[in-house]
mmCIF file of C-alpha atoms in Angstrom:
data_model
loop_
_atom_site.group_PDB
_atom_site.id
_atom_site.type_symbol
_atom_site.label_atom_id
_atom_site.label_comp_id
_atom_site.label_asym_id
_atom_site.label_seq_id
_atom_site.Cartn_x
_atom_site.Cartn_y
_atom_site.Cartn_z
ATOM 1 C CA UNK A 133 1.491 2.816 19.528
ATOM 2 C CA UNK A 134 0.101 0.686 17.148
ATOM 3 C CA UNK A 135 -1.325 1.420 13.708
ATOM 4 C CA UNK A 136 -5.071 1.597 15.147
ATOM 5 C CA UNK A 137 -3.848 4.220 17.043
ATOM 6 C CA UNK A 138 -2.686 6.444 14.672
ATOM 7 C CA UNK A 139 -5.389 9.082 13.063
ATOM 8 C CA UNK A 140 -6.225 9.091 10.092
ATOM 9 C CA UNK A 141 -3.609 11.187 7.911
ATOM 10 C CA UNK A 142 -0.475 10.402 10.207
ATOM 11 C CA UNK A 143 2.481 8.853 9.499
ATOM 12 C CA UNK A 144 5.172 6.508 10.959
ATOM 13 C CA UNK A 145 7.441 3.724 10.923
ATOM 14 C CA UNK A 146 6.595 0.042 11.378
ATOM 15 C CA UNK A 147 9.034 -1.204 14.271
ATOM 16 C CA UNK A 148 7.161 -4.382 14.972
ATOM 17 C CA UNK A 149 5.026 -7.121 12.981
ATOM 18 C CA UNK A 150 3.151 -9.073 15.995
ATOM 19 C CA UNK A 151 2.357 -11.928 13.304
ATOM 20 C CA UNK A 152 3.521 -15.431 11.987
ATOM 21 C CA UNK A 153 2.224 -17.476 9.739
ATOM 22 C CA UNK A 154 -0.236 -16.302 6.649
ATOM 23 C CA UNK A 155 -1.373 -13.117 7.520
ATOM 24 C CA UNK A 156 2.399 -12.167 8.103
ATOM 25 C CA UNK A 157 3.520 -13.716 4.730
ATOM 26 C CA UNK A 158 0.425 -12.148 3.301
ATOM 27 C CA UNK A 159 1.551 -8.459 4.557
ATOM 28 C CA UNK A 160 5.300 -8.997 3.445
ATOM 29 C CA UNK A 161 4.266 -9.258 -0.328
ATOM 30 C CA UNK A 162 3.306 -6.493 -0.437
ATOM 31 C CA UNK A 163 5.406 -4.841 1.155
ATOM 32 C CA UNK A 164 4.027 -4.550 4.687
ATOM 33 C CA UNK A 165 7.108 -5.150 6.677
ATOM 34 C CA UNK A 166 9.644 -3.692 9.190
ATOM 35 C CA UNK A 167 11.208 -0.494 8.420
ATOM 36 C CA UNK A 168 8.767 0.737 5.868
ATOM 37 C CA UNK A 169 7.124 4.200 6.092
ATOM 38 C CA UNK A 170 3.073 3.553 6.935
ATOM 39 C CA UNK A 171 0.178 6.131 6.325
ATOM 40 C CA UNK A 172 -3.331 5.717 8.131
ATOM 41 C CA UNK A 173 -5.431 6.678 4.998
ATOM 42 C CA UNK A 174 -9.144 6.273 6.256
ATOM 43 C CA UNK A 175 -10.904 4.663 8.895
ATOM 44 C CA UNK A 176 -14.238 2.248 8.128
ATOM 45 C CA UNK A 177 -17.651 3.419 9.212
ATOM 46 C CA UNK A 178 -17.167 1.441 13.014
ATOM 47 C CA UNK A 179 -13.967 1.540 13.034
ATOM 48 C CA UNK A 180 -13.421 -1.956 12.125
ATOM 49 C CA UNK A 181 -11.085 -1.936 9.661
ATOM 50 C CA UNK A 182 -8.759 0.737 8.191
ATOM 51 C CA UNK A 183 -6.961 1.362 4.667
ATOM 52 C CA UNK A 184 -3.739 2.126 5.220
ATOM 53 C CA UNK A 185 -0.816 2.980 2.465
ATOM 54 C CA UNK A 186 2.899 1.418 2.371
ATOM 55 C CA UNK A 187 5.163 0.638 0.144
ATOM 56 C CA UNK A 188 3.106 2.257 -2.862
ATOM 57 C CA UNK A 189 0.323 0.425 -2.127
ATOM 58 C CA UNK A 190 -2.924 0.954 -0.649
ATOM 59 C CA UNK A 191 -4.629 -2.128 1.390
ATOM 60 C CA UNK A 192 -7.680 -2.556 3.591
ATOM 61 C CA UNK A 193 -6.645 -4.468 7.083
ATOM 62 C CA UNK A 194 -8.531 -5.495 9.455
ATOM 63 C CA UNK A 195 -8.408 -3.577 12.949
ATOM 64 C CA UNK A 196 -7.793 -6.773 14.629
ATOM 65 C CA UNK A 197 -4.130 -6.568 12.352
ATOM 66 C CA UNK A 198 -4.093 -3.519 12.851
ATOM 67 C CA UNK A 199 -2.888 -3.666 16.863
ATOM 68 C CA UNK A 200 -0.457 -5.837 16.292
ATOM 69 C CA UNK A 201 1.734 -3.355 13.719
ATOM 70 C CA UNK A 202 3.598 -1.263 16.645
ATOM 71 C CA UNK A 203 4.785 1.561 14.674
ATOM 72 C CA UNK A 204 6.419 5.003 15.976
ATOM 73 C CA UNK A 205 5.562 8.917 14.600
#
């Protein structure tokens, strides 16, 4: 299951992040890494991005990035 597959208000634990380079480092610097609990707060109007909460940080990420973060509910 991916972050983008979660519904608004659902939580999960990150099991794998399939990103590399700058995008992965940016997420890691915000505390978004394997083993952390993540919650979907809301989606944009056309579901092109998602607002998540993880490690006391709220961040908006693109749909393409949200589909590369694997979680278990």
